[in-house]
Tab-separated table of C-alpha atoms and ligand atoms in Angstrom:
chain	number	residue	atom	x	y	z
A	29	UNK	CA	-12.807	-26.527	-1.304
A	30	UNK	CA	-14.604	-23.701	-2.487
A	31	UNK	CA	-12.570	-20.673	-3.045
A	32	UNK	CA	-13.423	-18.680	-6.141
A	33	UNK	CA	-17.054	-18.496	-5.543
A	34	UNK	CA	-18.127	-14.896	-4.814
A	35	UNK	CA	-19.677	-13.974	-2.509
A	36	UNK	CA	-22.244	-11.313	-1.974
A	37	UNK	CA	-23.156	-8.738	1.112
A	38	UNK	CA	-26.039	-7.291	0.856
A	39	UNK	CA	-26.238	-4.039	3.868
A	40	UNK	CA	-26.705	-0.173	3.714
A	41	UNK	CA	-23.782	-0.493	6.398
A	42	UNK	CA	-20.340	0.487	4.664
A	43	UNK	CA	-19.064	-0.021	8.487
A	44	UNK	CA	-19.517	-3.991	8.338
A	45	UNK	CA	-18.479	-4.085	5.013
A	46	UNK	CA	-14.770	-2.991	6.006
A	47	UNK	CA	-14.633	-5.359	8.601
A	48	UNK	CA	-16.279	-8.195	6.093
A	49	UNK	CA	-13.626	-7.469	3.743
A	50	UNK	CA	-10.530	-8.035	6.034
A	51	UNK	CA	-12.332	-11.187	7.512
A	52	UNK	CA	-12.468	-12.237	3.909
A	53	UNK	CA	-9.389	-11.875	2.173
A	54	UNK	CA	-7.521	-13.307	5.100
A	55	UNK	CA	-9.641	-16.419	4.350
A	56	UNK	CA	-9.309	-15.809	0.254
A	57	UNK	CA	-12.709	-15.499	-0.350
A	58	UNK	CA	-13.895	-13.013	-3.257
A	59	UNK	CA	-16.506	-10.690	-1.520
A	60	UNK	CA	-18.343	-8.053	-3.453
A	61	UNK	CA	-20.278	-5.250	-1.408
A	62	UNK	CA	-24.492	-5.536	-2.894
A	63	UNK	CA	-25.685	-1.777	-1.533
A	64	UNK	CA	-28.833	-1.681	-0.569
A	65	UNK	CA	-31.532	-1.087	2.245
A	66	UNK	CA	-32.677	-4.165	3.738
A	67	UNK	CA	-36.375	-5.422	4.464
A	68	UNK	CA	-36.370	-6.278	8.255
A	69	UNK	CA	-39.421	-7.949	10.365
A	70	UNK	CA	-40.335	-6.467	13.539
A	71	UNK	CA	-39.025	-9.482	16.215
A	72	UNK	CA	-37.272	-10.061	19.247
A	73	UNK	CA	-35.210	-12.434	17.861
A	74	UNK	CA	-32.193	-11.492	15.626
A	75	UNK	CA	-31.901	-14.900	13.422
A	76	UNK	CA	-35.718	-14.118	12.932
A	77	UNK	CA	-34.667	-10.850	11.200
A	78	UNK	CA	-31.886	-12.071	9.695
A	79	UNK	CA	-33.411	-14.829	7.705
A	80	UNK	CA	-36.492	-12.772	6.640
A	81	UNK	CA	-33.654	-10.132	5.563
A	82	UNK	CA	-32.001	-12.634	3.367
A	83	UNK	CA	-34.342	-14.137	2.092
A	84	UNK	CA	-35.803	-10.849	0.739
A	85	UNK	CA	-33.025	-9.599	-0.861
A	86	UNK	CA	-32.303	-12.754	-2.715
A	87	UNK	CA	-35.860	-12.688	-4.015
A	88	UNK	CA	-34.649	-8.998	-5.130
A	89	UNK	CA	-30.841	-9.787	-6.819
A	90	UNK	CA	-31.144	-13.725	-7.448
A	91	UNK	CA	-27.329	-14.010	-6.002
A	92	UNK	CA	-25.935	-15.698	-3.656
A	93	UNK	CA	-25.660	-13.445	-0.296
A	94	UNK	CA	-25.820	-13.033	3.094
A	95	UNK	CA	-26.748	-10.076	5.190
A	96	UNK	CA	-25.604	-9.695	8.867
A	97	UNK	CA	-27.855	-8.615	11.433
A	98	UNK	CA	-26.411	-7.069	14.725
A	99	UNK	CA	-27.422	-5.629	18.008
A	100	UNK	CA	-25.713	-4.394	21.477
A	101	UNK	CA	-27.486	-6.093	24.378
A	102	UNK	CA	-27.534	-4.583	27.944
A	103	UNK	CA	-27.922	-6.683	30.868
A	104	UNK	CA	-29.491	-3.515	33.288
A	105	UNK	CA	-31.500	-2.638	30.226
A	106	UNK	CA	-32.743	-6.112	30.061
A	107	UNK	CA	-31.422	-6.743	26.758
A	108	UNK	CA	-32.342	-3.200	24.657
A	109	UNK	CA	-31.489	-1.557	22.464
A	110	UNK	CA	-30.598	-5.305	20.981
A	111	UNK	CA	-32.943	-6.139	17.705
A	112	UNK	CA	-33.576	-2.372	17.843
A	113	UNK	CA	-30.323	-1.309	17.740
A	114	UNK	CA	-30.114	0.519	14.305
A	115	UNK	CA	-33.514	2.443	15.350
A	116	UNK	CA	-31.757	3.713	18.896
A	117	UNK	CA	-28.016	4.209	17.107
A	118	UNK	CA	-30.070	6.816	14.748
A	119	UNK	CA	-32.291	8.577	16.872
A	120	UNK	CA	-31.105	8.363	20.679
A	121	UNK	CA	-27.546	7.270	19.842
A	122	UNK	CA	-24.934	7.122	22.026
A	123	UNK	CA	-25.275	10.072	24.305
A	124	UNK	CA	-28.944	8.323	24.848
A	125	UNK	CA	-27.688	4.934	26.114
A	126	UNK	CA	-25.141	6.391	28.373
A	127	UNK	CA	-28.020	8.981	29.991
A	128	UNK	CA	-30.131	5.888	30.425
A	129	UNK	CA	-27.076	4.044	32.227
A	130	UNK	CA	-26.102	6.839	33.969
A	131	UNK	CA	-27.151	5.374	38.042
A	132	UNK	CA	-26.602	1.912	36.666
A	133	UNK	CA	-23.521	-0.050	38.358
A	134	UNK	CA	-23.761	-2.926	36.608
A	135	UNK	CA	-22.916	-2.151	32.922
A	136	UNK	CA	-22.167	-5.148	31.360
A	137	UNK	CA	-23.424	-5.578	27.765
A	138	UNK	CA	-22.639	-8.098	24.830
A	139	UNK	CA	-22.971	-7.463	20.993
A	140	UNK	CA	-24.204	-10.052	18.699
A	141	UNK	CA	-24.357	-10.791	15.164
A	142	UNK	CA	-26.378	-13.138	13.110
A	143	UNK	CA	-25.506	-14.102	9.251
A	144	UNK	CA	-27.926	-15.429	7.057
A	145	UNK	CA	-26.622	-16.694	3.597
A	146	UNK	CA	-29.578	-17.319	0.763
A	147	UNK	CA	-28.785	-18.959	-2.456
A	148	UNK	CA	-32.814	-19.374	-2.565
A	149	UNK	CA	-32.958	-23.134	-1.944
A	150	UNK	CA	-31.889	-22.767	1.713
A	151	UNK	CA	-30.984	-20.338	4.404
A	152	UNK	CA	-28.696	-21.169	6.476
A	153	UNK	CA	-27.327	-18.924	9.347
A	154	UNK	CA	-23.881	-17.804	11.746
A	155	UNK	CA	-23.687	-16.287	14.917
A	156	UNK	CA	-20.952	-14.685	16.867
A	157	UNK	CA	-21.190	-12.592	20.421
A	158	UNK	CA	-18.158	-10.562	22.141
A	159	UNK	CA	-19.185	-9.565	25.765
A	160	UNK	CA	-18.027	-6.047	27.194
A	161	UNK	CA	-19.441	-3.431	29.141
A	162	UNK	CA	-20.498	-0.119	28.592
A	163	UNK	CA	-18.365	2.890	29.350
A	164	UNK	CA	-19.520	5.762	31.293
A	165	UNK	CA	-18.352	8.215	28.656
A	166	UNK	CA	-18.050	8.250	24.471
A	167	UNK	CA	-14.187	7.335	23.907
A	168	UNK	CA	-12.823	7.714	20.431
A	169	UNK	CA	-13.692	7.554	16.985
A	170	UNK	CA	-13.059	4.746	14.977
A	171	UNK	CA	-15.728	1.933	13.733
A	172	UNK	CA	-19.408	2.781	13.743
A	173	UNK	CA	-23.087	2.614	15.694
A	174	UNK	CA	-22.269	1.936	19.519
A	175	UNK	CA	-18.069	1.205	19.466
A	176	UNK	CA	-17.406	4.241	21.108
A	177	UNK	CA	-19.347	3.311	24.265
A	178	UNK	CA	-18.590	-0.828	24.315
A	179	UNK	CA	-15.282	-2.235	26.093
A	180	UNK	CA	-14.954	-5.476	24.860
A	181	UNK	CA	-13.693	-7.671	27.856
A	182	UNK	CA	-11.413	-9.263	26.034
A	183	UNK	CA	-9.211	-6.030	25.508
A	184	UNK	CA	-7.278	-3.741	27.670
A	185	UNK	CA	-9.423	-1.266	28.636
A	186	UNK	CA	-10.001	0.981	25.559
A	187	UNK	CA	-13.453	0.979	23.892
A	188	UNK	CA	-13.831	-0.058	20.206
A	189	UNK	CA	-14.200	3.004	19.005
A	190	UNK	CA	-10.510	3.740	20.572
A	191	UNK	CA	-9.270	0.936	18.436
A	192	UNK	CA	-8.155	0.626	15.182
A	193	UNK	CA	-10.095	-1.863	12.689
A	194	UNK	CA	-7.753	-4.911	13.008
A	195	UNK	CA	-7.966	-4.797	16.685
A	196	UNK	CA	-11.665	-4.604	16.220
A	197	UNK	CA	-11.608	-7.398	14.153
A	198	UNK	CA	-9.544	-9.505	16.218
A	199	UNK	CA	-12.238	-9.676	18.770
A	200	UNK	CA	-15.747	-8.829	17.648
A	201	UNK	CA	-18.826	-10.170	17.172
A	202	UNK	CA	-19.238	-9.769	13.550
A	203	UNK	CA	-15.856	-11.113	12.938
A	204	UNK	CA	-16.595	-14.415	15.155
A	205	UNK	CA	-20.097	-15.118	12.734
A	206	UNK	CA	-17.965	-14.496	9.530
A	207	UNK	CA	-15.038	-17.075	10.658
A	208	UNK	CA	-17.676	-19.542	10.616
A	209	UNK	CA	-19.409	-18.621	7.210
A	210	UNK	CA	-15.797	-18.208	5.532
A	211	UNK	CA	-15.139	-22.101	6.997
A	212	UNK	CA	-19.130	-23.218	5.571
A	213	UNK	CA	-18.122	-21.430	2.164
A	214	UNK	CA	-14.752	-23.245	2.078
A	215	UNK	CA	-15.674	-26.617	2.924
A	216	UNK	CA	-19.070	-26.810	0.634
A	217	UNK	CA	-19.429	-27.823	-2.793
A	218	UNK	CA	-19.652	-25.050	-5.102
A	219	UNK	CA	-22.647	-26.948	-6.796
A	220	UNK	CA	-24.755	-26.788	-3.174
A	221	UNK	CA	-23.449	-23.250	-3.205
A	222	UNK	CA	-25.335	-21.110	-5.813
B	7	ITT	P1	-27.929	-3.198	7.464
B	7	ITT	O1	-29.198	-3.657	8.125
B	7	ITT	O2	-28.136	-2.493	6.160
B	7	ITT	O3	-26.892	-4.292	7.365
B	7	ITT	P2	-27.709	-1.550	9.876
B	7	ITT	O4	-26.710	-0.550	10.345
B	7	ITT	O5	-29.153	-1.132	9.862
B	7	ITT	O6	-27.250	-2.078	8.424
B	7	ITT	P3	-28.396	-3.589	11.817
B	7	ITT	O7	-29.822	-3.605	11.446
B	7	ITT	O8	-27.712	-4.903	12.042
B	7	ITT	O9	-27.511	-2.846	10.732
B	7	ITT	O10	-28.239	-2.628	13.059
B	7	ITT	C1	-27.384	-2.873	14.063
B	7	ITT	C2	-26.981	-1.571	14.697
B	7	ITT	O11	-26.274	-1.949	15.887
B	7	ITT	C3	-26.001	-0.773	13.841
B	7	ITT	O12	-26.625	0.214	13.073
B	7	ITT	C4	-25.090	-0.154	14.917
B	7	ITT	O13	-25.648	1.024	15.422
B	7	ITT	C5	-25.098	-1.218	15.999
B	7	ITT	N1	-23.968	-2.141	15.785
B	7	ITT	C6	-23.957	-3.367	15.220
B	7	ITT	N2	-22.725	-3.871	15.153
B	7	ITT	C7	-21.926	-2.930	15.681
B	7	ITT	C8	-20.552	-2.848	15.868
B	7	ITT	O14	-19.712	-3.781	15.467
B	7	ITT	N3	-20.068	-1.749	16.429
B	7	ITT	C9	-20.879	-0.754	16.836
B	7	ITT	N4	-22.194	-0.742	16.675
B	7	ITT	C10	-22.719	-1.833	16.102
């Protein structure tokens, strides 16, 4: 058991560090947030990014961290905005993706997110999806990025961005990748840790 090791994020995105922090304490992990804008690789493939990410930023603090890479993947779209996500979110955002949808029937969509923890002798990564669909208009205003346009299929209707955080969490993608990094932390050695 390996509780009292901390645990570092490293992300620009203050968004997945709330939801990191609930995921966290619930498993009685220390977490600290490591600000900072992340090196990412061009790739299709989000574990691709992710590792490269991690990797990177360990090579920068020397601490023992994980970044979380995420994307929202439509099936009509063929899978975009997905590894581009972050680019689309910023520039198109989500009045974009629901003008691009807008004589599309079939809207279903899943988010994904991929964790990659460095301690610079091995990376080792997480993953965690929540399927949905996209709504045909922006509803509410909680969360971040695309919630106000993804209905998780799980939940009754309401988009993320109509719920509040712990309903979020209860559900989502990112939450489902850090259950099983909080259960790797907590069942490995401290000594294979750092
Ligand atoms: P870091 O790389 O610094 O962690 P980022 O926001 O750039 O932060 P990503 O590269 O993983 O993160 O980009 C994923 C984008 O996908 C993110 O900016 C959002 O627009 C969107 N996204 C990811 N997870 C989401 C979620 O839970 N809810 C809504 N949008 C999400």
């Amino acid at each position: 058991m390996n509780k009292r090791v901390t645990v570092f994020f490293a992300t620009g995105n203050i968004g997945k560090v709330e939801e990191a922090e609930r995921i966290f304490k619930e498993e009685n992990i220390p977490l600290l947030h490591l600000p900072m804008k992340l090196l990412e690789i061009q790739s299709d493939d989000l574990e691709e990014i992710a590792v490269f990410s991690a990797q990177k930023a360990w090579e920068d603090q020397e601490k023992p961290l994980f970044v979380e890479d995420a994307g929202l993947f439509i099936k009509e779209l063929k899978g975009f905005p997905g590894p581009y996500s972050s680019y689309v979110s910023k520039t198109v955002s989500n009045e974009g993706i629901l003008k691009l949808m807008s004589q599309i029937e079939d809207r279903s969509a899943y988010f994904k997110a991929v964790i990659a923890f460095c301690n610079g002798k091995n990376t080792l990564t997480f993953k965690g999806e929540v399927k949905g669909e996209i709504s045909r208009e922006i509803r509410g205003t909680h969360g971040f990025g695309f919630d106000p346009i993804f209905i998780p299929e799980e939940g009754d209707g309401r988009t993320f961005g109509e719920m509040d955080i712990s309903e979020k969490t209860a559900i989502s993608h990112r939450t489902r990748a850090l259950r099983k990094f909080a259960e790797w932390v907590k069942s490995t050695d401290s000594s294979k840790f750092i």
